[in-house]
N, C-alpha and C. Protein backbone atom coordinates (compact mmCIF):
# COMPACT_ATOMS: atom_id res chain seq x y z
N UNK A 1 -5.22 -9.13 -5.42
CA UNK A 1 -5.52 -7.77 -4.98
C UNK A 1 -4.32 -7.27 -4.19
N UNK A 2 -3.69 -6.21 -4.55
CA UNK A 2 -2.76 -5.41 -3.81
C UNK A 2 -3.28 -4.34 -2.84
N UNK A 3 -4.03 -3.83 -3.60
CA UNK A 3 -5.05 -2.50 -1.80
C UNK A 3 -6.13 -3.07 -2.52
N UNK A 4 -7.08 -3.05 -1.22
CA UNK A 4 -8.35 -3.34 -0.85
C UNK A 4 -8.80 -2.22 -1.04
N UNK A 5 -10.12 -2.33 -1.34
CA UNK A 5 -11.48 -1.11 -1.29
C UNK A 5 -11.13 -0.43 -0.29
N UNK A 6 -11.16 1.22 -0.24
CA UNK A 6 -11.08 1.52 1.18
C UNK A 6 -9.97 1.43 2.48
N UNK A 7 -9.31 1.70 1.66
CA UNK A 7 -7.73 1.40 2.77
C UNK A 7 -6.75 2.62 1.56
N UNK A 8 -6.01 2.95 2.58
CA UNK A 8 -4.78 3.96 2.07
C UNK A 8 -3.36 3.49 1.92
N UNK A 9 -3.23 2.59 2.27
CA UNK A 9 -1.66 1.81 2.40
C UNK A 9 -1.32 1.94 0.67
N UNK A 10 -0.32 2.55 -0.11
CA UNK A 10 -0.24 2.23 -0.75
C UNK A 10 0.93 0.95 -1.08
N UNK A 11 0.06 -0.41 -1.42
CA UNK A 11 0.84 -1.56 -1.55
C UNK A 11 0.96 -1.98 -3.20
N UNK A 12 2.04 -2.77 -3.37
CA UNK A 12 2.40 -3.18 -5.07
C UNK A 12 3.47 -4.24 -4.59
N UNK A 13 3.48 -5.14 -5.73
CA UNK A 13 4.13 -6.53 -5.51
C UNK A 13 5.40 -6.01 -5.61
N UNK A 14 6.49 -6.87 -4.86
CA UNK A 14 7.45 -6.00 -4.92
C UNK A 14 8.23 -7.07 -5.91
N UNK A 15 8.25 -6.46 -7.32
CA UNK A 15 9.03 -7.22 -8.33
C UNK A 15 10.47 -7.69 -8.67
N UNK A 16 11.17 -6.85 -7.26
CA UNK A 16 12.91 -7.11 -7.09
C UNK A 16 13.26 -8.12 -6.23
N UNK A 17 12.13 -8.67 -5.38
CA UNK A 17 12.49 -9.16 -4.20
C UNK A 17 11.80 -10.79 -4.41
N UNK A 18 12.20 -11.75 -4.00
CA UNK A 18 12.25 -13.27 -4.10
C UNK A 18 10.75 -13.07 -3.75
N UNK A 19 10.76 -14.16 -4.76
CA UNK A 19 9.00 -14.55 -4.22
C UNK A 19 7.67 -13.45 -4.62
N UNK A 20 8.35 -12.26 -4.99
CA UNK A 20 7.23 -10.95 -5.01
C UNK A 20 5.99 -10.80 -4.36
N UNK A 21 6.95 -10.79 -3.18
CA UNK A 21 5.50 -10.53 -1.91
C UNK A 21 5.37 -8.45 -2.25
N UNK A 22 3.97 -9.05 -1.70
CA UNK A 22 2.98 -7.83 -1.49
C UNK A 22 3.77 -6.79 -0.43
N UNK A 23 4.07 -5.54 -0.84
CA UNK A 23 4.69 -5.12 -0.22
C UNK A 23 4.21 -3.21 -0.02
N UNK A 24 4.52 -2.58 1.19
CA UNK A 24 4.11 -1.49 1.16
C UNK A 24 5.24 -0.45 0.08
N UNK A 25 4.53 0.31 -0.59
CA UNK A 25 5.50 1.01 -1.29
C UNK A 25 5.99 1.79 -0.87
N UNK A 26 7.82 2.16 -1.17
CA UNK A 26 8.71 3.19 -0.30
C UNK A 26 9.03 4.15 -1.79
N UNK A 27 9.17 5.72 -1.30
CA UNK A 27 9.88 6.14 -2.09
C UNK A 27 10.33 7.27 -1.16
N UNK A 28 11.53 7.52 -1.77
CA UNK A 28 13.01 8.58 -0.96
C UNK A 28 12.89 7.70 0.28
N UNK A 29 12.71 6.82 0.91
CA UNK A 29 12.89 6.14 2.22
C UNK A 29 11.53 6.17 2.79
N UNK A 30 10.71 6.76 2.34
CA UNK A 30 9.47 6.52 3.26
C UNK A 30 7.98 6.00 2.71
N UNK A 31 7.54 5.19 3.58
CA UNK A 31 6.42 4.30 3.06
C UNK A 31 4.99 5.57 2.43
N UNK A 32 4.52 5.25 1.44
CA UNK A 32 3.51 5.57 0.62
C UNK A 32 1.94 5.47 1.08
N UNK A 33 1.24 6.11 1.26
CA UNK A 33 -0.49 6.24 1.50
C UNK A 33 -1.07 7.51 0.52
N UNK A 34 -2.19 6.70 0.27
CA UNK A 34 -3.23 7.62 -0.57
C UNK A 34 -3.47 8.72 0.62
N UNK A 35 -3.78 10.20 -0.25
CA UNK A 35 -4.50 10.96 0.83
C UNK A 35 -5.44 10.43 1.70
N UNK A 36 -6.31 9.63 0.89
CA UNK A 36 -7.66 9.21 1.80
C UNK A 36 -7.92 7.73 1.00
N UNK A 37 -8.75 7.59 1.50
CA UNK A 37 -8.82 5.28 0.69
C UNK A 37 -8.96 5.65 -0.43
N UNK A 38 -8.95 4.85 -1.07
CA UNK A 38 -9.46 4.13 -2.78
C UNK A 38 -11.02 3.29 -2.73
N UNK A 39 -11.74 3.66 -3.70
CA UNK A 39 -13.14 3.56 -3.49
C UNK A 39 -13.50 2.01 -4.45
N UNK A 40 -12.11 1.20 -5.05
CA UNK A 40 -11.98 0.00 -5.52
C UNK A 40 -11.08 -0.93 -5.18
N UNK A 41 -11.05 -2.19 -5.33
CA UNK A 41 -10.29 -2.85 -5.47
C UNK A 41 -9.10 -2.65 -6.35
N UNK A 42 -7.93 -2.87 -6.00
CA UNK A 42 -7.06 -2.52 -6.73
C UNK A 42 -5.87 -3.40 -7.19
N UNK A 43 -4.88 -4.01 -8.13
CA UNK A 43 -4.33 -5.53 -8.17
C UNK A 43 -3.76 -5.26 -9.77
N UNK A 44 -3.40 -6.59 -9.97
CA UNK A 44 -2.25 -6.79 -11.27
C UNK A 44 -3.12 -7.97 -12.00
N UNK A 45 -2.51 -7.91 -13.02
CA UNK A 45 -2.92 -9.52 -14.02
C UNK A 45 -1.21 -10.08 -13.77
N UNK A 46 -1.66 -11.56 -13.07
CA UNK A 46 -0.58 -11.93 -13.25
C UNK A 46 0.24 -12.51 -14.18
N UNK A 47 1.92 -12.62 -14.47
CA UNK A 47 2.32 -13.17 -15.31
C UNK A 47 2.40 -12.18 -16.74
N UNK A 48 1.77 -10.69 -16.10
CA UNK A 48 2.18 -9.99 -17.28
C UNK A 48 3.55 -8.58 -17.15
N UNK A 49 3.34 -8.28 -18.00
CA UNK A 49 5.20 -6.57 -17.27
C UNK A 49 4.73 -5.99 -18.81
N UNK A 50 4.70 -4.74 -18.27
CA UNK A 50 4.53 -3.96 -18.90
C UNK A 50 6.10 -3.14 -19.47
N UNK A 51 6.15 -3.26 -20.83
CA UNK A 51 7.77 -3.08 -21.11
C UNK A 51 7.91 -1.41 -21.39
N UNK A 52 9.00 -1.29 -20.70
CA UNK A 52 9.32 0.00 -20.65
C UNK A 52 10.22 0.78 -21.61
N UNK A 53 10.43 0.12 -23.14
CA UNK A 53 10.72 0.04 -24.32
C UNK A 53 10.09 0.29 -25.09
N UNK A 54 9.03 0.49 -25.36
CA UNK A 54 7.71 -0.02 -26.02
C UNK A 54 6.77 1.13 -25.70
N UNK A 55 7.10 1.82 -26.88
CA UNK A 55 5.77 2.89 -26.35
C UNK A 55 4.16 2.48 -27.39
N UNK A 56 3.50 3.10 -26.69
CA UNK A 56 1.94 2.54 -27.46
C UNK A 56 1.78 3.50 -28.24
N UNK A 57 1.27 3.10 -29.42
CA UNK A 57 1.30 3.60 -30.74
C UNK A 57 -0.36 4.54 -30.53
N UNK A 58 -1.08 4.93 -29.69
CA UNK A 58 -1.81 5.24 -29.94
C UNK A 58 -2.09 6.08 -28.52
N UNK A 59 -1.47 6.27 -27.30
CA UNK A 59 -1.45 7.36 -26.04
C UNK A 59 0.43 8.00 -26.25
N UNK A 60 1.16 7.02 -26.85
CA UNK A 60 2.61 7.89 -26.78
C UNK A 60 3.28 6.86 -25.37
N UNK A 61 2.57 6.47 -24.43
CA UNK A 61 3.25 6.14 -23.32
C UNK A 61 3.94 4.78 -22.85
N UNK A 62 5.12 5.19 -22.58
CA UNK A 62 5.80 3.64 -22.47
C UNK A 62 5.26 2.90 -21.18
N UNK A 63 5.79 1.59 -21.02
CA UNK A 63 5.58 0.98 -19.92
C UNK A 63 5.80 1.33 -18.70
N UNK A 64 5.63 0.85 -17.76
CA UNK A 64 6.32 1.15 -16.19
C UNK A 64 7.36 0.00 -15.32
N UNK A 65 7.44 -0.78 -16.43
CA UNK A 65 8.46 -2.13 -15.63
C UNK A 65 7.78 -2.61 -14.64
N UNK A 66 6.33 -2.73 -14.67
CA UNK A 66 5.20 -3.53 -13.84
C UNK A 66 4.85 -4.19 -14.44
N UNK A 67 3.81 -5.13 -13.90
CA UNK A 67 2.63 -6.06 -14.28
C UNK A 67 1.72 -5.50 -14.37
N UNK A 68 0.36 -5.60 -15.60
CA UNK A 68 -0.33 -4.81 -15.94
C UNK A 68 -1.32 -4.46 -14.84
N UNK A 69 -1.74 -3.60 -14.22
CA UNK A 69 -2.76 -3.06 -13.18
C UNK A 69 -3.92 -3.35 -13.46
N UNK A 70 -4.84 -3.45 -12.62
CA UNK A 70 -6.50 -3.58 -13.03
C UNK A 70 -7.09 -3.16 -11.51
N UNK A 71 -8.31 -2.46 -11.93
CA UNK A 71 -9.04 -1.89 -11.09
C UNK A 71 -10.13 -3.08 -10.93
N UNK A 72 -10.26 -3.44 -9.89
CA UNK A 72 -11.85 -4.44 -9.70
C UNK A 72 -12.94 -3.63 -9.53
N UNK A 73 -13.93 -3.36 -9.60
CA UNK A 73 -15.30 -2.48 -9.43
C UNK A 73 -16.03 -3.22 -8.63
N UNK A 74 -16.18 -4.37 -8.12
CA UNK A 74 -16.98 -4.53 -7.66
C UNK A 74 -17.25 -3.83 -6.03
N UNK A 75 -18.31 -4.41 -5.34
CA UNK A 75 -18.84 -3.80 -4.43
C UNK A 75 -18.48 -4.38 -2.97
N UNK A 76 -17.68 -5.74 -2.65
CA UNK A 76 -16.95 -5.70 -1.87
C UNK A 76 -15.67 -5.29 -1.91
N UNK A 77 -15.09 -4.91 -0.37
CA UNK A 77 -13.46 -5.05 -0.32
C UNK A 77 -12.79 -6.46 -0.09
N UNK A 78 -11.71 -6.54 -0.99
CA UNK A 78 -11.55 -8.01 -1.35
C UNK A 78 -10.15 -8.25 -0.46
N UNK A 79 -9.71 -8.95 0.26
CA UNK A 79 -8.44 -9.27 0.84
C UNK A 79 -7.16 -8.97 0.30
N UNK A 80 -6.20 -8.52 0.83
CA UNK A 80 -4.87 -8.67 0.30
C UNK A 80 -4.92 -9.29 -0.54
N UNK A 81 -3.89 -9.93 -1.17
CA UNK A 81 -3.12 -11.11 -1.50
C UNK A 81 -4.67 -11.94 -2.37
N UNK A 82 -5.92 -11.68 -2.79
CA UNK A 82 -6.74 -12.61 -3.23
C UNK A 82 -6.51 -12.43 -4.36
N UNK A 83 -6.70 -13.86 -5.51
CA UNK A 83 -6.96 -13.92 -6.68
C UNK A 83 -8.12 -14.18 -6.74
N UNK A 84 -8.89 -13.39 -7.85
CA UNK A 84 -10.12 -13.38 -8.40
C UNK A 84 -10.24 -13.43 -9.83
N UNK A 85 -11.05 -14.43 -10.38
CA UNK A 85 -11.51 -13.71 -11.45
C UNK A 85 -12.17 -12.68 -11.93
N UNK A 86 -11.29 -11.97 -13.16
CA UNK A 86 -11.99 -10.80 -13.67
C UNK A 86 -12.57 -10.29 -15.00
N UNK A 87 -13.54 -9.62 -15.58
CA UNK A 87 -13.94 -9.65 -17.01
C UNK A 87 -13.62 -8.09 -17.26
N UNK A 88 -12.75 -7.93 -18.16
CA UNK A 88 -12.04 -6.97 -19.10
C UNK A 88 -13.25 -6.30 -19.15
N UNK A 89 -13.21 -4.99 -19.14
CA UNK A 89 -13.99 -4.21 -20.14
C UNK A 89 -13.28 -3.12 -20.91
N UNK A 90 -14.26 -2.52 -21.56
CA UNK A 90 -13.15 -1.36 -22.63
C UNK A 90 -11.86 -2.19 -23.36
């Protein structure tokens, strides 16, 4: 999990930096927050990157040079940094 249920920090692994710690996101120099929380869990599948070469034959849209995102639904807020298992839908 990168943001927790309910928190505004916007955080993402930071994929340039040793180790790819969890990190708050910067852009033009300054750190990132949602207007107001996120009402899910929020996190990556690890071990995957989404290629930014590669557009999908069926939305048009290329990758983002990330690891694929996933929303958790469930009904707690889950810790930083937790791995959980999760079941795909759609």
């Amino acid at each position: 999990i990168e943001i927790p249920k309910m928190t505004t920090a916007k955080m993402e692994v930071a994929t340039k930096e040793e180790n790819n710690p969890i990190a708050q996101d910067i852009k033009k120099g300054k750190v990132r927050n949602y207007h107001g929380p996120i009402f899910w869990n929020y996190g990556l599948l690890p071990q995957t990157w989404e290629d930014p070469n590669i557009e999908d034959s069926e939305t048009g849209c290329k990758g983002d040079n990330d690891p694929v995102d996933v929303v958790e639904i469930g009904s707690a807020a889950l810790p930083m940094g937790t791995v959980v298992p999760v079941k795909p839908l759609g």
